[in-house]
Amino acid sequence: MDKLLIRGGRRLQGEVTISGAKNAALPDLCATLLSPEPVTLANVPQLKDVATTLKLLANMGVQAEAHADDPSTITLDATRVHNPEAPYELVKTMRASILVLGPLLARFGRARVSLPGGCAIGSRPVDQHIKGLQAMGAQITVEHGYIEAVVPGGADGQPGRLKGARITTDMVTVTGTENLMMAATLAEGETILENAAQEPEIVDLANLLIAMGARIEGQGTHRIRIQGVDRLHGLTPAQAHQIIPDRIETGTFLCAVGAAGGEVTLRRTDADQLEAVIEKLREAGVQIEVGEGWIRVASSGRPKAVGFRTKEHPGFPTDMQAQFMALNAIAEGTAAIHETIFENRFMHVNELIRLGAKIEVDGHSAIVTGVPRLSGATVMATDLRASASLVIAGLVAEGETLVDRIYHLDRGYDRMEAKLRAIGADIERVKEGA
Ligand code: UD1
């Protein structure tokens, strides 16, 4: 397993180009299943979860080709899907695989998708995805660990077509909203999704679907209306859908500079998508200037500790909680962090404590008392965003920090250590066996 070796204490200086959003790329890739024509996506980030999704789609018969002159542009052709199934081996490594369920049912009237298991940050059920698809007429059973879904009612015993429905999910769910929105594009009649997630990635997916011929309104609000159409068309390379910038990668670099100090300009990003995080960073005393497509961040001295509560968008994203905690760990003062989205998302706390942080966890809250210095140690990444928080702490800590199990980081960050090295961090990848 690869590790990252970081020698802390360097100021960060220069420019970073932000990649396309992981959490937009994954549903966008799955949405290509909805059309019998090739669909081109641009600004696809190069990371493990994208590779896993491509593998998942290839296993069904989807052909994908990265463009020779630009590997972040990919054309996917789902003309011939011979096997509408997501096997356990792939789903267990990436829960977002559940995003194939809606598109497969909508286009083929059947699907077989392994039920995702628990993961490090909580039990993460998919009951709302299933409930919504059942409301649209799907018959769903869980057998031998697989979601077996079929839409009855076709001629000669063939699968039928989903029917529009009014669906209110019990809680706001991001991939749940995405799955149901994709399913509804090809359903018969109108679907109304109440209590829909408002994340920018939902808007990105809706924009892709609309470009493919879907009729959707209200994306970015709590009520999304979809009028089903008979067929979605493809997108040629000239019509390629541009995936939005990754707001979590952006926020991670903002926290890194806030903690380590320095002056960095982030390019190809969008400040409007992370207002809650920028506001908290400003409260912490980090200087942030924003413009069309760029954010400049500057910081010197210790930041001030700032408390927050994670919320659905436009609130403070749970995916930024761990990174902001690393900033608070070296801040002046004490701050309370409340995690309201996931039940067990403080796995990074004990690792930060190994680096000298002072943090107490009480249920869903963590009280962080900033210390003037952290000291390097070997720590273990437990999930994707926890890994990023350990990297940030390592950039600040005195001496060497070795972050183990960085396959978590590789799942969701596009060449993170190369980007950090380019702005002056002393960070290197230690290969397995080296
Ligand atoms: C997505 C993001 C993830 C982010 C999360 C919350 C992707 C690929 N992943 O995950 O990075 O941390 O949103 O912003 O976009 N729930 C249920 N039943 C369901 C669905 C969800 O109980 O059927 C619960 C979950 O356990 C969780 C909460 O609802 O407590 C929100 O989860 P959800 O928004 O669904 O997260 P994901 O879509 O899996």
Short mmCIF file of C-alpha atoms and ligand atoms in Angstrom, two decimals:
data_model
loop_
_atom_site.label_atom_id
_atom_site.label_comp_id
_atom_site.label_asym_id
_atom_site.label_seq_id
_atom_site.Cartn_x
_atom_site.Cartn_y
_atom_site.Cartn_z
CA MET A 1 0.00 0.00 0.00
CA ASP A 2 1.35 3.43 -0.92
CA LYS A 3 2.05 5.99 1.77
CA LEU A 4 2.66 9.73 1.75
CA LEU A 5 5.73 11.14 3.47
CA ILE A 6 5.36 14.80 4.40
CA ARG A 7 7.96 17.07 5.97
CA GLY A 8 5.93 19.83 7.53
CA GLY A 9 6.56 23.51 7.98
CA ARG A 10 6.74 24.77 4.38
CA ARG A 11 4.71 27.78 3.26
CA LEU A 12 2.56 27.16 0.20
CA GLN A 13 2.99 29.49 -2.75
CA GLY A 14 1.79 29.47 -6.36
CA GLU A 15 -1.16 28.20 -8.40
CA VAL A 16 -3.28 25.08 -8.43
CA THR A 17 -5.72 24.01 -11.15
CA ILE A 18 -8.80 22.38 -9.67
CA SER A 19 -10.10 19.21 -11.35
CA GLY A 20 -13.65 18.25 -12.25
CA ALA A 21 -15.88 17.24 -9.34
CA LYS A 22 -15.73 13.58 -8.33
CA ASN A 23 -19.31 13.64 -7.06
CA ALA A 24 -20.55 15.06 -10.36
CA ALA A 25 -18.41 12.80 -12.54
CA LEU A 26 -19.74 9.57 -10.97
CA PRO A 27 -23.47 10.22 -11.63
CA ASP A 28 -22.65 11.79 -15.01
CA LEU A 29 -20.78 8.64 -16.08
CA CYS A 30 -23.72 6.48 -14.95
CA ALA A 31 -26.17 8.74 -16.81
CA THR A 32 -24.59 7.74 -20.13
CA LEU A 33 -26.39 4.38 -19.65
CA LEU A 34 -29.64 6.21 -20.42
CA SER A 35 -28.84 6.81 -24.08
CA PRO A 36 -28.27 4.39 -26.96
CA GLU A 37 -25.94 6.99 -28.51
CA PRO A 38 -22.38 7.98 -27.47
CA VAL A 39 -22.11 10.72 -24.82
CA THR A 40 -18.99 12.86 -24.34
CA LEU A 41 -18.00 14.24 -20.95
CA ALA A 42 -15.23 16.80 -20.44
CA ASN A 43 -13.27 17.78 -17.31
CA VAL A 44 -13.48 14.24 -15.93
CA PRO A 45 -11.07 14.02 -12.96
CA GLN A 46 -8.40 11.31 -12.99
CA LEU A 47 -9.05 9.34 -9.85
CA LYS A 48 -9.71 5.82 -8.63
CA ASP A 49 -13.51 6.15 -8.24
CA VAL A 50 -13.77 7.25 -11.88
CA ALA A 51 -11.69 4.23 -12.93
CA THR A 52 -13.94 1.98 -10.83
CA THR A 53 -17.07 3.45 -12.46
CA LEU A 54 -15.58 2.94 -15.94
CA LYS A 55 -14.85 -0.68 -14.99
CA LEU A 56 -18.40 -1.11 -13.72
CA LEU A 57 -19.80 0.28 -16.98
CA ALA A 58 -17.39 -1.76 -19.14
CA ASN A 59 -18.58 -4.89 -17.35
CA MET A 60 -22.09 -4.11 -18.63
CA GLY A 61 -20.91 -3.54 -22.20
CA VAL A 62 -20.33 0.23 -22.23
CA GLN A 63 -17.34 1.26 -24.33
CA ALA A 64 -15.35 4.23 -23.07
CA GLU A 65 -12.55 6.06 -24.80
CA ALA A 66 -10.45 8.88 -23.41
CA HIS A 67 -9.48 11.41 -26.07
CA ALA A 68 -5.82 11.21 -27.11
CA ASP A 69 -5.26 14.97 -26.94
CA ASP A 70 -7.08 15.38 -23.62
CA PRO A 71 -7.46 12.39 -21.27
CA SER A 72 -10.04 14.30 -19.19
CA THR A 73 -12.48 14.13 -22.12
CA ILE A 74 -14.14 10.73 -22.39
CA THR A 75 -16.72 9.42 -24.87
CA LEU A 76 -18.92 6.61 -23.55
CA ASP A 77 -21.02 4.41 -25.77
CA ALA A 78 -23.82 2.45 -24.10
CA THR A 79 -25.41 1.30 -27.37
CA ARG A 80 -24.97 -2.35 -26.43
CA VAL A 81 -25.51 -3.15 -22.78
CA HIS A 82 -25.61 -6.94 -22.47
CA ASN A 83 -25.44 -7.27 -18.72
CA PRO A 84 -27.38 -4.77 -16.55
CA GLU A 85 -25.57 -5.83 -13.37
CA ALA A 86 -23.25 -4.25 -10.79
CA PRO A 87 -21.28 -7.03 -9.08
CA TYR A 88 -20.30 -7.08 -5.41
CA GLU A 89 -16.55 -6.93 -6.17
CA LEU A 90 -16.95 -3.42 -7.62
CA VAL A 91 -19.78 -2.10 -5.43
CA LYS A 92 -17.92 -2.98 -2.23
CA THR A 93 -15.06 -0.65 -3.21
CA MET A 94 -17.36 2.22 -4.15
CA ARG A 95 -20.83 2.80 -2.75
CA ALA A 96 -21.68 5.28 -5.51
CA SER A 97 -22.05 2.22 -7.80
CA ILE A 98 -25.69 2.29 -6.68
CA LEU A 99 -26.04 5.14 -9.22
CA VAL A 100 -26.42 2.62 -12.05
CA LEU A 101 -29.70 1.32 -10.60
CA GLY A 102 -31.96 4.18 -11.75
CA PRO A 103 -30.57 4.45 -15.30
CA LEU A 104 -30.62 0.66 -15.87
CA LEU A 105 -34.23 0.33 -14.72
CA ALA A 106 -35.28 3.33 -16.80
CA ARG A 107 -33.73 2.14 -20.05
CA PHE A 108 -33.89 -1.66 -19.78
CA GLY A 109 -36.64 -2.26 -17.22
CA ARG A 110 -34.37 -4.48 -15.13
CA ALA A 111 -31.23 -4.34 -13.05
CA ARG A 112 -29.22 -6.40 -10.61
CA VAL A 113 -27.04 -4.34 -8.27
CA SER A 114 -25.13 -5.56 -5.26
CA LEU A 115 -26.39 -3.99 -2.06
CA PRO A 116 -23.65 -1.71 -0.74
CA GLY A 117 -22.44 -2.75 2.70
CA GLY A 118 -21.65 -0.43 5.58
CA CYS A 119 -18.66 1.83 5.34
CA ALA A 120 -16.28 3.49 7.75
CA ILE A 121 -18.43 6.57 8.24
CA GLY A 122 -21.71 4.81 9.02
CA SER A 123 -24.32 2.33 7.87
CA ARG A 124 -25.44 4.38 4.83
CA PRO A 125 -28.57 2.54 3.71
CA VAL A 126 -30.14 2.93 0.22
CA ASP A 127 -33.76 2.40 1.30
CA GLN A 128 -34.82 5.76 -0.15
CA HIS A 129 -33.50 4.87 -3.61
CA ILE A 130 -35.49 1.63 -3.46
CA LYS A 131 -38.65 3.25 -2.08
CA GLY A 132 -38.65 5.86 -4.86
CA LEU A 133 -38.14 3.33 -7.64
CA GLN A 134 -40.94 1.18 -6.20
CA ALA A 135 -43.22 4.21 -6.28
CA MET A 136 -42.38 4.42 -10.00
CA GLY A 137 -43.58 0.85 -10.51
CA ALA A 138 -40.43 -1.24 -10.07
CA GLN A 139 -40.64 -4.58 -8.27
CA ILE A 140 -37.63 -4.88 -6.03
CA THR A 141 -36.40 -7.70 -3.85
CA VAL A 142 -33.11 -8.20 -2.08
CA GLU A 143 -31.72 -11.68 -2.55
CA HIS A 144 -28.27 -13.08 -1.84
CA GLY A 145 -27.01 -9.56 -1.21
CA TYR A 146 -28.29 -8.23 -4.54
CA ILE A 147 -31.02 -5.72 -5.33
CA GLU A 148 -33.07 -7.53 -7.99
CA ALA A 149 -35.25 -5.01 -9.76
CA VAL A 150 -37.66 -5.35 -12.64
CA VAL A 151 -40.39 -3.17 -14.10
CA PRO A 152 -43.39 -5.38 -14.94
CA GLY A 153 -45.92 -4.73 -17.67
CA GLY A 154 -44.07 -5.09 -20.98
CA ALA A 155 -45.46 -7.06 -23.92
CA ASP A 156 -44.73 -10.83 -24.09
CA GLY A 157 -43.40 -10.94 -20.54
CA GLN A 158 -40.74 -8.35 -21.36
CA PRO A 159 -39.90 -5.64 -18.80
CA GLY A 160 -42.09 -2.55 -18.93
CA ARG A 161 -41.52 1.16 -18.45
CA LEU A 162 -41.28 3.12 -15.19
CA LYS A 163 -44.17 5.46 -14.42
CA GLY A 164 -43.87 9.01 -13.13
CA ALA A 165 -44.73 9.48 -9.45
CA ARG A 166 -44.66 12.04 -6.68
CA ILE A 167 -41.89 11.00 -4.30
CA THR A 168 -40.98 12.53 -0.95
CA THR A 169 -37.80 11.08 0.52
CA ASP A 170 -37.62 10.73 4.32
CA MET A 171 -34.34 12.62 4.40
CA VAL A 172 -32.34 14.67 1.94
CA THR A 173 -30.16 12.23 0.01
CA VAL A 174 -27.73 13.24 -2.72
CA THR A 175 -27.27 10.00 -4.66
CA GLY A 176 -30.91 9.11 -3.90
CA THR A 177 -32.08 12.29 -5.64
CA GLU A 178 -29.69 11.58 -8.53
CA ASN A 179 -30.86 7.99 -8.99
CA LEU A 180 -34.53 8.97 -9.00
CA MET A 181 -33.98 11.97 -11.27
CA MET A 182 -32.17 9.77 -13.81
CA ALA A 183 -34.87 7.09 -13.60
CA ALA A 184 -37.62 9.67 -14.14
CA THR A 185 -36.13 11.04 -17.38
CA LEU A 186 -37.35 7.99 -19.32
CA ALA A 187 -40.47 7.22 -17.24
CA GLU A 188 -43.97 7.62 -18.55
CA GLY A 189 -45.44 10.94 -17.39
CA GLU A 190 -44.39 13.38 -14.70
CA THR A 191 -42.25 12.77 -11.61
CA ILE A 192 -42.01 15.24 -8.76
CA LEU A 193 -39.16 14.78 -6.29
CA GLU A 194 -39.93 16.51 -2.99
CA ASN A 195 -37.25 17.06 -0.34
CA ALA A 196 -34.67 16.79 -3.13
CA ALA A 197 -30.99 17.47 -2.45
CA GLN A 198 -29.79 20.88 -3.69
CA GLU A 199 -26.09 20.12 -4.14
CA PRO A 200 -24.33 21.69 -7.15
CA GLU A 201 -23.62 18.13 -8.38
CA ILE A 202 -27.40 17.57 -8.74
CA VAL A 203 -27.60 20.69 -10.92
CA ASP A 204 -24.63 19.45 -12.97
CA LEU A 205 -26.32 16.09 -13.55
CA ALA A 206 -29.62 17.78 -14.46
CA ASN A 207 -27.79 19.98 -16.96
CA LEU A 208 -26.20 16.92 -18.58
CA LEU A 209 -29.57 15.15 -18.79
CA ILE A 210 -31.24 18.25 -20.26
CA ALA A 211 -28.47 18.45 -22.88
CA MET A 212 -29.33 14.81 -23.72
CA GLY A 213 -32.98 15.76 -24.24
CA ALA A 214 -34.48 15.29 -20.75
CA ARG A 215 -37.17 17.66 -19.47
CA ILE A 216 -36.25 18.75 -15.96
CA GLU A 217 -37.11 21.82 -13.87
CA GLY A 218 -36.29 22.89 -10.34
CA GLN A 219 -32.81 21.37 -10.02
CA GLY A 220 -30.99 23.15 -7.20
CA THR A 221 -34.26 23.50 -5.22
CA HIS A 222 -36.12 21.12 -2.93
CA ARG A 223 -38.66 20.25 -5.65
CA ILE A 224 -37.52 18.78 -8.95
CA ARG A 225 -40.05 18.14 -11.74
CA ILE A 226 -39.24 15.72 -14.53
CA GLN A 227 -41.42 15.05 -17.58
CA GLY A 228 -40.47 11.66 -18.96
CA VAL A 229 -39.40 11.40 -22.61
CA ASP A 230 -39.19 8.33 -24.86
CA ARG A 231 -35.49 8.52 -25.51
CA LEU A 232 -32.35 10.49 -24.65
CA HIS A 233 -29.79 11.30 -27.31
CA GLY A 234 -26.01 11.42 -27.22
CA LEU A 235 -23.51 14.30 -27.07
CA THR A 236 -20.76 14.56 -29.68
CA PRO A 237 -17.27 15.71 -28.63
CA ALA A 238 -18.20 19.20 -29.86
CA GLN A 239 -21.24 19.14 -27.56
CA ALA A 240 -19.33 17.65 -24.61
CA HIS A 241 -20.77 18.26 -21.16
CA GLN A 242 -18.26 20.12 -18.94
CA ILE A 243 -18.20 18.68 -15.42
CA ILE A 244 -18.25 21.38 -12.72
CA PRO A 245 -15.12 22.07 -10.62
CA ASP A 246 -14.63 20.00 -7.47
CA ARG A 247 -15.75 22.17 -4.54
CA ILE A 248 -14.35 19.72 -1.99
CA GLU A 249 -10.92 19.65 -3.65
CA THR A 250 -11.11 23.46 -3.71
CA GLY A 251 -12.03 23.60 -0.03
CA THR A 252 -9.26 21.16 0.85
CA PHE A 253 -6.62 23.42 -0.75
CA LEU A 254 -8.13 26.46 0.97
CA CYS A 255 -7.80 24.72 4.36
CA ALA A 256 -4.28 23.54 3.51
CA VAL A 257 -3.13 27.12 2.86
CA GLY A 258 -5.10 28.39 5.86
CA ALA A 259 -3.26 25.95 8.10
CA ALA A 260 0.22 25.90 6.54
CA GLY A 261 0.33 29.59 5.59
CA GLY A 262 1.29 31.13 2.25
CA GLU A 263 -0.46 32.56 -0.78
CA VAL A 264 -2.05 30.43 -3.47
CA THR A 265 -4.40 31.04 -6.42
CA LEU A 266 -6.83 28.27 -7.32
CA ARG A 267 -7.82 28.22 -11.00
CA ARG A 268 -10.78 26.66 -12.83
CA THR A 269 -12.91 26.68 -9.72
CA ASP A 270 -16.14 28.32 -8.59
CA ALA A 271 -16.37 30.21 -5.29
CA ASP A 272 -20.20 30.32 -5.47
CA GLN A 273 -20.31 26.58 -4.76
CA LEU A 274 -18.63 26.79 -1.40
CA GLU A 275 -19.86 29.93 0.25
CA ALA A 276 -20.36 28.27 3.65
CA VAL A 277 -16.74 27.08 3.74
CA ILE A 278 -15.32 30.42 2.54
CA GLU A 279 -17.35 32.26 5.17
CA LYS A 280 -15.93 30.06 7.94
CA LEU A 281 -12.39 30.45 6.63
CA ARG A 282 -12.80 34.22 6.65
CA GLU A 283 -14.06 34.00 10.25
CA ALA A 284 -10.86 32.09 11.00
CA GLY A 285 -8.87 35.04 9.68
CA VAL A 286 -7.82 33.43 6.40
CA GLN A 287 -7.80 36.00 3.59
CA ILE A 288 -9.85 35.01 0.57
CA GLU A 289 -10.40 36.94 -2.62
CA VAL A 290 -12.67 35.57 -5.32
CA GLY A 291 -13.19 36.26 -9.01
CA GLU A 292 -14.63 34.66 -12.12
CA GLY A 293 -13.26 31.10 -12.06
CA TRP A 294 -10.54 31.74 -9.43
CA ILE A 295 -9.99 32.04 -5.68
CA ARG A 296 -6.90 33.56 -4.03
CA VAL A 297 -6.15 32.46 -0.48
CA ALA A 298 -3.53 33.93 1.84
CA SER A 299 -2.69 33.19 5.42
CA SER A 300 0.06 33.93 7.93
CA GLY A 301 0.26 33.16 11.61
CA ARG A 302 -2.23 30.95 13.42
CA PRO A 303 -5.88 31.05 12.34
CA LYS A 304 -8.67 31.56 14.88
CA ALA A 305 -10.71 28.50 15.92
CA VAL A 306 -14.17 28.47 14.31
CA GLY A 307 -17.08 26.19 15.16
CA PHE A 308 -19.60 24.84 12.64
CA ARG A 309 -22.34 22.32 12.05
CA THR A 310 -22.43 20.16 8.90
CA LYS A 311 -25.59 20.51 6.82
CA GLU A 312 -26.93 19.68 3.41
CA HIS A 313 -26.06 22.19 0.69
CA PRO A 314 -25.98 25.20 0.91
CA GLY A 315 -24.85 24.48 4.49
CA PHE A 316 -21.35 23.46 5.56
CA PRO A 317 -20.54 20.20 3.69
CA THR A 318 -19.83 17.07 5.72
CA ASP A 319 -17.13 16.32 3.13
CA MET A 320 -15.15 19.35 4.45
CA GLN A 321 -15.53 18.60 8.17
CA ALA A 322 -12.30 16.64 8.63
CA GLN A 323 -10.13 19.12 6.70
CA PHE A 324 -11.49 22.09 8.64
CA MET A 325 -10.88 20.19 11.86
CA ALA A 326 -7.18 19.98 10.95
CA LEU A 327 -7.17 23.78 10.61
CA ASN A 328 -8.85 24.17 13.99
CA ALA A 329 -6.30 21.80 15.51
CA ILE A 330 -3.58 24.47 15.19
CA ALA A 331 -5.83 27.52 15.62
CA GLU A 332 -6.00 29.92 18.55
CA GLY A 333 -8.94 29.12 20.80
CA THR A 334 -11.52 26.36 21.11
CA ALA A 335 -14.25 25.40 18.64
CA ALA A 336 -17.11 22.91 18.56
CA ILE A 337 -17.78 20.89 15.42
CA HIS A 338 -21.14 19.12 15.06
CA GLU A 339 -21.53 16.37 12.48
CA THR A 340 -25.21 16.01 11.57
CA ILE A 341 -25.11 13.98 8.33
CA PHE A 342 -23.19 10.79 9.15
CA GLU A 343 -23.16 8.81 12.37
CA ASN A 344 -19.48 7.96 12.59
CA ARG A 345 -17.46 10.60 10.84
CA PHE A 346 -14.80 11.37 13.45
CA MET A 347 -12.39 8.56 12.60
CA HIS A 348 -9.66 11.10 11.88
CA VAL A 349 -9.77 12.44 15.45
CA ASN A 350 -7.58 9.75 17.01
CA GLU A 351 -5.05 10.13 14.21
CA LEU A 352 -4.96 13.93 14.63
CA ILE A 353 -4.42 13.33 18.35
CA ARG A 354 -1.38 11.19 17.45
CA LEU A 355 0.01 14.33 15.83
CA GLY A 356 -0.52 16.30 19.05
CA ALA A 357 -4.00 17.76 18.50
CA LYS A 358 -6.31 18.31 21.47
CA ILE A 359 -9.76 17.03 20.55
CA GLU A 360 -12.57 15.55 22.60
CA VAL A 361 -15.46 13.73 20.98
CA ASP A 362 -18.85 13.59 22.60
CA GLY A 363 -21.39 11.80 20.43
CA HIS A 364 -21.83 13.81 17.24
CA SER A 365 -19.72 16.73 18.49
CA ALA A 366 -15.99 17.30 18.64
CA ILE A 367 -14.44 20.03 20.77
CA VAL A 368 -11.13 21.12 19.32
CA THR A 369 -8.71 23.19 21.38
CA GLY A 370 -6.05 24.60 19.11
CA VAL A 371 -2.39 23.93 19.96
CA PRO A 372 0.56 26.01 18.72
CA ARG A 373 2.33 23.06 17.13
CA LEU A 374 1.73 19.53 15.91
CA SER A 375 4.52 16.97 15.71
CA GLY A 376 4.97 14.51 12.87
CA ALA A 377 4.10 10.83 13.36
CA THR A 378 2.87 7.82 11.42
CA VAL A 379 -0.90 8.00 10.98
CA MET A 380 -3.50 5.95 9.17
CA ALA A 381 -6.05 7.24 6.68
CA THR A 382 -9.50 5.80 7.44
CA ASP A 383 -11.64 7.31 4.70
CA LEU A 384 -11.36 9.73 1.83
CA ARG A 385 -11.81 13.10 3.55
CA ALA A 386 -10.12 11.90 6.76
CA SER A 387 -7.02 11.24 4.63
CA ALA A 388 -7.07 14.81 3.36
CA SER A 389 -7.26 16.11 6.91
CA LEU A 390 -4.17 14.09 7.87
CA VAL A 391 -2.30 15.48 4.87
CA ILE A 392 -3.18 19.03 5.96
CA ALA A 393 -2.05 18.28 9.51
CA GLY A 394 1.16 16.78 8.12
CA LEU A 395 1.89 19.97 6.16
CA VAL A 396 1.86 21.89 9.45
CA ALA A 397 3.44 19.36 11.82
CA GLU A 398 7.10 19.62 12.78
CA GLY A 399 9.21 16.81 11.36
CA GLU A 400 8.02 13.89 9.28
CA THR A 401 4.47 12.62 8.98
CA LEU A 402 3.84 9.33 7.22
CA VAL A 403 0.22 8.89 6.10
CA ASP A 404 -0.54 5.22 5.59
CA ARG A 405 -3.42 3.70 3.53
CA ILE A 406 -3.65 6.56 1.09
CA TYR A 407 -5.67 4.47 -1.35
CA HIS A 408 -8.56 6.32 0.29
CA LEU A 409 -7.06 9.61 -0.89
CA ASP A 410 -6.48 8.24 -4.41
CA ARG A 411 -10.17 7.35 -4.63
CA GLY A 412 -11.23 10.97 -4.64
CA TYR A 413 -8.35 13.40 -5.25
CA ASP A 414 -6.78 13.97 -8.65
CA ARG A 415 -2.95 13.90 -8.25
CA MET A 416 -3.06 15.58 -4.86
CA GLU A 417 0.58 15.20 -3.94
CA ALA A 418 1.75 16.51 -7.33
CA LYS A 419 -0.47 19.58 -6.92
CA LEU A 420 0.81 20.16 -3.37
CA ARG A 421 4.44 19.70 -4.45
CA ALA A 422 3.94 22.29 -7.18
CA ILE A 423 3.05 24.89 -4.54
CA GLY A 424 6.05 24.11 -2.38
CA ALA A 425 4.97 21.28 -0.07
CA ASP A 426 7.61 18.71 0.82
CA ILE A 427 5.57 15.61 0.09
CA GLU A 428 6.38 12.35 -1.63
CA ARG A 429 4.70 9.07 -2.35
CA VAL A 430 6.39 6.04 -0.87
CA LYS A 431 5.51 3.06 -3.04
CA GLU A 432 4.59 -0.28 -1.58
CA GLY A 433 7.74 -2.30 -0.93
CA ALA A 434 10.04 0.72 -1.30
C1 UD1 B 1 -23.14 11.86 -1.15
C2 UD1 B 1 -21.70 12.12 -1.54
C3 UD1 B 1 -20.80 12.11 -0.30
C4 UD1 B 1 -21.34 13.08 0.75
C5 UD1 B 1 -22.83 12.83 1.01
C6 UD1 B 1 -23.44 13.87 1.93
C7 UD1 B 1 -21.57 11.21 -3.78
C8 UD1 B 1 -21.05 10.16 -4.68
N1 UD1 B 1 -21.29 11.09 -2.48
O1 UD1 B 1 -23.20 10.56 -0.58
O2 UD1 B 1 -19.48 12.49 -0.70
O3 UD1 B 1 -20.63 12.91 1.95
O4 UD1 B 1 -23.57 12.84 -0.23
O5 UD1 B 1 -23.28 15.14 1.39
O6 UD1 B 1 -22.17 12.17 -4.22
N2 UD1 B 1 -29.64 7.85 3.86
C9 UD1 B 1 -30.56 6.89 4.23
N3 UD1 B 1 -31.20 6.17 3.25
C10 UD1 B 1 -30.97 6.37 1.92
C11 UD1 B 1 -30.03 7.35 1.55
C12 UD1 B 1 -29.39 8.07 2.54
O7 UD1 B 1 -30.79 6.67 5.41
O8 UD1 B 1 -31.58 5.69 1.09
C13 UD1 B 1 -28.94 8.66 4.89
C14 UD1 B 1 -27.43 8.38 4.93
O9 UD1 B 1 -27.15 7.26 5.74
C15 UD1 B 1 -26.89 9.66 5.48
C16 UD1 B 1 -27.84 10.73 4.90
O10 UD1 B 1 -29.00 10.01 4.53
O11 UD1 B 1 -26.97 9.69 6.89
C17 UD1 B 1 -27.28 11.48 3.70
O12 UD1 B 1 -26.72 10.56 2.80
P1 UD1 B 1 -26.67 10.79 1.22
O13 UD1 B 1 -26.93 12.21 0.89
O14 UD1 B 1 -27.51 9.76 0.57
O15 UD1 B 1 -25.14 10.47 0.91
P2 UD1 B 1 -24.60 9.83 -0.41
O16 UD1 B 1 -25.50 10.22 -1.53
O17 UD1 B 1 -24.31 8.40 -0.20
#
